[in-house]
Amino acid sequence: MKGLIFLIFLYILTSCALEQPDNSTSTSGTSSQQSLIKEQFYPIRHVVDGDTFWIEDGSPTGQKIRFIGIDAPENRNAFKKKKEYYGEESKAYLMELLEGKKVRLELDVDPLDPFGRTLAYVYLENGEMVNELIVRTGNGILMTIAPNIKYEERFYKAQQYAREHRLGLWAKEIDKDPRK
């Protein structure tokens, strides 16, 4: 009887151990996304719009990256999204900033968005954070979604700067959402 109780206890203990999440890597990320090396710099493959681009990560297709904490106006009509005010300018700014360069990625709590894009804070080789530059220059706005809120205050201050100086999409009308 004691042997049977011990076996049941061992079974329960083993089952619980197998169900525990591994906090060292995200279970929601793809193998390609999980293989990103924090200190590695990746060449830019293609800029999609003001807040999305592709990197060369050694895979045949590359990896699609979406900036954490910001949103940029749409530069074209696609799916249910409509072209927005300042969308073309926002994309042009990001193209000028990234094309021909390499970037380092920093992940947060959720590594992927609902569309399977890798969510990242993006850094140029000189150490500047691209997410913050986009907001500070008025080429995007603050848009944080929990749990990825690590730099929310930093982006808020960058947006305040852009609004106060009427930069980028804030140049037209400061009291309303300029993308409407």
mmCIF file of C-alpha atoms in Angstrom:
data_model
loop_
_atom_site.group_PDB
_atom_site.id
_atom_site.type_symbol
_atom_site.label_atom_id
_atom_site.label_comp_id
_atom_site.label_asym_id
_atom_site.label_seq_id
_atom_site.Cartn_x
_atom_site.Cartn_y
_atom_site.Cartn_z
ATOM 1 C CA MET A 1 0.000 0.000 0.000
ATOM 2 C CA LYS A 2 2.814 2.444 0.870
ATOM 3 C CA GLY A 3 4.425 1.655 -2.466
ATOM 4 C CA LEU A 4 1.208 2.496 -4.312
ATOM 5 C CA ILE A 5 0.846 5.808 -2.435
ATOM 6 C CA PHE A 6 4.478 6.619 -3.208
ATOM 7 C CA LEU A 7 3.925 5.885 -6.915
ATOM 8 C CA ILE A 8 0.810 8.105 -7.002
ATOM 9 C CA PHE A 9 2.703 10.887 -5.211
ATOM 10 C CA LEU A 10 5.617 10.521 -7.657
ATOM 11 C CA TYR A 11 3.209 10.604 -10.616
ATOM 12 C CA ILE A 12 1.514 13.791 -9.343
ATOM 13 C CA LEU A 13 4.859 15.427 -8.607
ATOM 14 C CA THR A 14 6.221 14.548 -12.052
ATOM 15 C CA SER A 15 3.053 15.777 -13.791
ATOM 16 C CA CYS A 16 3.215 19.118 -11.991
ATOM 17 C CA ALA A 17 6.886 19.545 -12.844
ATOM 18 C CA LEU A 18 6.187 18.903 -16.529
ATOM 19 C CA GLU A 19 3.409 21.512 -16.598
ATOM 20 C CA GLN A 20 5.483 24.323 -15.074
ATOM 21 C CA PRO A 21 6.334 27.035 -17.604
ATOM 22 C CA ASP A 22 9.977 27.549 -18.456
ATOM 23 C CA ASN A 23 10.651 31.192 -17.667
ATOM 24 C CA SER A 24 13.957 31.212 -19.530
ATOM 25 C CA THR A 25 12.237 31.360 -22.936
ATOM 26 C CA SER A 26 8.753 32.245 -24.035
ATOM 27 C CA THR A 27 6.480 29.396 -25.027
ATOM 28 C CA SER A 28 4.603 31.660 -27.420
ATOM 29 C CA GLY A 29 7.598 32.572 -29.567
ATOM 30 C CA THR A 30 8.673 30.857 -32.748
ATOM 31 C CA SER A 31 11.963 28.979 -32.868
ATOM 32 C CA SER A 32 13.338 31.714 -35.130
ATOM 33 C CA GLN A 33 12.213 34.419 -32.722
ATOM 34 C CA GLN A 34 13.589 32.516 -29.713
ATOM 35 C CA SER A 35 16.975 32.219 -31.397
ATOM 36 C CA LEU A 36 17.483 35.991 -31.514
ATOM 37 C CA ILE A 37 20.701 36.858 -29.758
ATOM 38 C CA LYS A 38 20.396 39.981 -27.607
ATOM 39 C CA GLU A 39 23.770 41.487 -28.501
ATOM 40 C CA GLN A 40 23.669 40.563 -32.187
ATOM 41 C CA PHE A 41 23.040 43.144 -34.894
ATOM 42 C CA TYR A 42 20.795 42.197 -37.823
ATOM 43 C CA PRO A 43 20.845 43.758 -41.304
ATOM 44 C CA ILE A 44 17.621 45.421 -42.436
ATOM 45 C CA ARG A 45 15.909 43.533 -45.235
ATOM 46 C CA HIS A 46 12.880 45.741 -45.970
ATOM 47 C CA VAL A 47 10.844 48.547 -44.373
ATOM 48 C CA VAL A 48 7.096 47.857 -44.563
ATOM 49 C CA ASP A 49 5.752 51.047 -42.987
ATOM 50 C CA GLY A 50 6.501 53.414 -40.118
ATOM 51 C CA ASP A 51 6.384 50.749 -37.414
ATOM 52 C CA THR A 52 7.176 47.434 -39.138
ATOM 53 C CA PHE A 53 10.210 46.066 -40.986
ATOM 54 C CA TRP A 54 12.030 42.839 -41.860
ATOM 55 C CA ILE A 55 15.503 41.762 -40.726
ATOM 56 C CA GLU A 56 17.947 39.241 -42.175
ATOM 57 C CA ASP A 57 18.186 36.569 -39.486
ATOM 58 C CA GLY A 58 19.744 33.758 -41.496
ATOM 59 C CA SER A 59 16.411 32.202 -42.454
ATOM 60 C CA PRO A 60 15.247 32.145 -46.098
ATOM 61 C CA THR A 61 12.525 34.766 -45.538
ATOM 62 C CA GLY A 62 13.941 36.862 -42.704
ATOM 63 C CA GLN A 63 11.917 37.937 -39.699
ATOM 64 C CA LYS A 64 9.155 40.550 -39.490
ATOM 65 C CA ILE A 65 9.622 43.009 -36.616
ATOM 66 C CA ARG A 66 6.993 45.330 -35.083
ATOM 67 C CA PHE A 67 8.130 48.123 -32.763
ATOM 68 C CA ILE A 68 6.912 47.813 -29.166
ATOM 69 C CA GLY A 69 5.193 50.790 -27.558
ATOM 70 C CA ILE A 70 4.485 52.871 -30.643
ATOM 71 C CA ASP A 71 2.130 53.141 -33.574
ATOM 72 C CA ALA A 72 2.721 54.862 -36.885
ATOM 73 C CA PRO A 73 0.092 56.002 -39.381
ATOM 74 C CA GLU A 74 -0.717 53.644 -42.233
ATOM 75 C CA ASN A 75 0.968 54.525 -45.522
ATOM 76 C CA ARG A 76 -1.365 52.494 -47.747
ATOM 77 C CA ASN A 77 -4.748 50.783 -47.870
ATOM 78 C CA ALA A 78 -4.326 47.150 -46.867
ATOM 79 C CA PHE A 79 -6.872 44.668 -45.554
ATOM 80 C CA LYS A 80 -9.164 46.655 -43.215
ATOM 81 C CA LYS A 81 -6.623 49.421 -42.650
ATOM 82 C CA LYS A 82 -6.890 52.673 -44.545
ATOM 83 C CA LYS A 83 -4.144 55.074 -45.561
ATOM 84 C CA GLU A 84 -3.740 57.768 -42.891
ATOM 85 C CA TYR A 85 -2.427 61.291 -42.581
ATOM 86 C CA TYR A 86 1.389 61.336 -42.371
ATOM 87 C CA GLY A 87 1.718 57.631 -43.261
ATOM 88 C CA GLU A 88 3.997 58.124 -46.254
ATOM 89 C CA GLU A 89 6.222 60.537 -44.336
ATOM 90 C CA SER A 90 6.467 58.142 -41.416
ATOM 91 C CA LYS A 91 7.565 55.281 -43.661
ATOM 92 C CA ALA A 92 10.075 57.522 -45.463
ATOM 93 C CA TYR A 93 11.571 58.537 -42.095
ATOM 94 C CA LEU A 94 12.026 54.909 -41.054
ATOM 95 C CA MET A 95 13.503 53.982 -44.431
ATOM 96 C CA GLU A 96 16.042 56.793 -44.135
ATOM 97 C CA LEU A 97 16.842 55.746 -40.568
ATOM 98 C CA LEU A 98 17.204 51.991 -41.183
ATOM 99 C CA GLU A 99 18.049 51.146 -44.776
ATOM 100 C CA GLY A 100 21.572 49.826 -45.207
ATOM 101 C CA LYS A 101 22.027 49.560 -41.452
ATOM 102 C CA LYS A 102 22.001 46.896 -38.757
ATOM 103 C CA VAL A 103 19.890 46.851 -35.605
ATOM 104 C CA ARG A 104 19.890 45.108 -32.248
ATOM 105 C CA LEU A 105 16.611 43.856 -30.799
ATOM 106 C CA GLU A 106 15.409 43.809 -27.206
ATOM 107 C CA LEU A 107 12.342 41.725 -26.404
ATOM 108 C CA ASP A 108 9.836 42.290 -23.605
ATOM 109 C CA VAL A 109 7.318 39.995 -21.869
ATOM 110 C CA ASP A 110 5.235 39.096 -24.961
ATOM 111 C CA PRO A 111 7.598 38.389 -27.854
ATOM 112 C CA LEU A 112 4.887 38.128 -30.546
ATOM 113 C CA ASP A 113 1.808 40.081 -31.554
ATOM 114 C CA PRO A 114 -1.442 38.389 -32.699
ATOM 115 C CA PHE A 115 -0.151 38.446 -36.305
ATOM 116 C CA GLY A 116 3.036 36.500 -35.472
ATOM 117 C CA ARG A 117 5.363 39.475 -35.792
ATOM 118 C CA THR A 118 8.258 39.724 -33.370
ATOM 119 C CA LEU A 119 7.740 42.630 -30.975
ATOM 120 C CA ALA A 120 10.933 44.490 -30.117
ATOM 121 C CA TYR A 121 12.664 47.571 -28.877
ATOM 122 C CA VAL A 122 15.083 48.341 -31.698
ATOM 123 C CA TYR A 123 18.531 49.898 -31.348
ATOM 124 C CA LEU A 124 20.886 51.334 -33.939
ATOM 125 C CA GLU A 125 24.591 50.476 -33.746
ATOM 126 C CA ASN A 126 25.222 53.871 -32.090
ATOM 127 C CA GLY A 127 22.917 52.818 -29.215
ATOM 128 C CA GLU A 128 19.927 55.029 -30.083
ATOM 129 C CA MET A 129 16.510 53.413 -29.572
ATOM 130 C CA VAL A 130 14.550 53.641 -32.827
ATOM 131 C CA ASN A 131 11.159 53.296 -31.079
ATOM 132 C CA GLU A 132 11.874 56.460 -29.097
ATOM 133 C CA LEU A 133 13.272 58.329 -32.131
ATOM 134 C CA ILE A 134 10.086 57.647 -34.096
ATOM 135 C CA VAL A 135 7.911 59.129 -31.349
ATOM 136 C CA ARG A 136 10.278 62.036 -30.508
ATOM 137 C CA THR A 137 10.341 63.183 -34.147
ATOM 138 C CA GLY A 138 6.553 62.952 -34.512
ATOM 139 C CA ASN A 139 6.677 60.045 -36.960
ATOM 140 C CA GLY A 140 4.623 57.860 -34.624
ATOM 141 C CA ILE A 141 2.665 57.979 -31.399
ATOM 142 C CA LEU A 142 2.771 56.241 -28.050
ATOM 143 C CA MET A 143 0.815 52.972 -28.007
ATOM 144 C CA THR A 144 1.682 50.609 -25.209
ATOM 145 C CA ILE A 145 -0.092 47.311 -24.694
ATOM 146 C CA ALA A 146 0.423 45.419 -21.443
ATOM 147 C CA PRO A 147 2.465 43.517 -20.541
ATOM 148 C CA ASN A 148 5.038 45.156 -22.882
ATOM 149 C CA ILE A 149 5.294 48.467 -21.025
ATOM 150 C CA LYS A 150 8.963 48.572 -20.022
ATOM 151 C CA TYR A 151 9.659 51.972 -21.649
ATOM 152 C CA GLU A 152 6.166 53.499 -21.519
ATOM 153 C CA GLU A 153 7.297 56.550 -19.509
ATOM 154 C CA ARG A 154 10.216 57.119 -21.885
ATOM 155 C CA PHE A 155 7.885 57.071 -24.896
ATOM 156 C CA TYR A 156 5.413 59.358 -23.124
ATOM 157 C CA LYS A 157 8.142 61.963 -22.612
ATOM 158 C CA ALA A 158 9.223 61.617 -26.252
ATOM 159 C CA GLN A 159 5.639 62.206 -27.410
ATOM 160 C CA GLN A 160 5.290 65.250 -25.148
ATOM 161 C CA TYR A 161 8.444 66.656 -26.754
ATOM 162 C CA ALA A 162 7.110 66.085 -30.282
ATOM 163 C CA ARG A 163 3.744 67.657 -29.426
ATOM 164 C CA GLU A 164 5.258 70.679 -27.709
ATOM 165 C CA HIS A 165 7.577 71.292 -30.668
ATOM 166 C CA ARG A 166 4.865 70.470 -33.243
ATOM 167 C CA LEU A 167 7.017 67.890 -34.987
ATOM 168 C CA GLY A 168 5.922 65.483 -37.695
ATOM 169 C CA LEU A 169 2.301 64.473 -37.425
ATOM 170 C CA TRP A 170 1.823 66.958 -34.559
ATOM 171 C CA ALA A 171 2.617 69.926 -36.824
ATOM 172 C CA LYS A 172 -0.975 70.391 -38.027
ATOM 173 C CA GLU A 173 -3.225 70.284 -34.994
ATOM 174 C CA ILE A 174 -2.015 69.805 -31.469
ATOM 175 C CA ASP A 175 -5.362 69.380 -29.659
ATOM 176 C CA LYS A 176 -6.722 66.396 -31.599
ATOM 177 C CA ASP A 177 -5.471 63.073 -32.878
ATOM 178 C CA PRO A 178 -3.703 64.260 -36.051
ATOM 179 C CA ARG A 179 -4.342 61.005 -37.895
ATOM 180 C CA LYS A 180 -8.090 61.607 -38.179
#
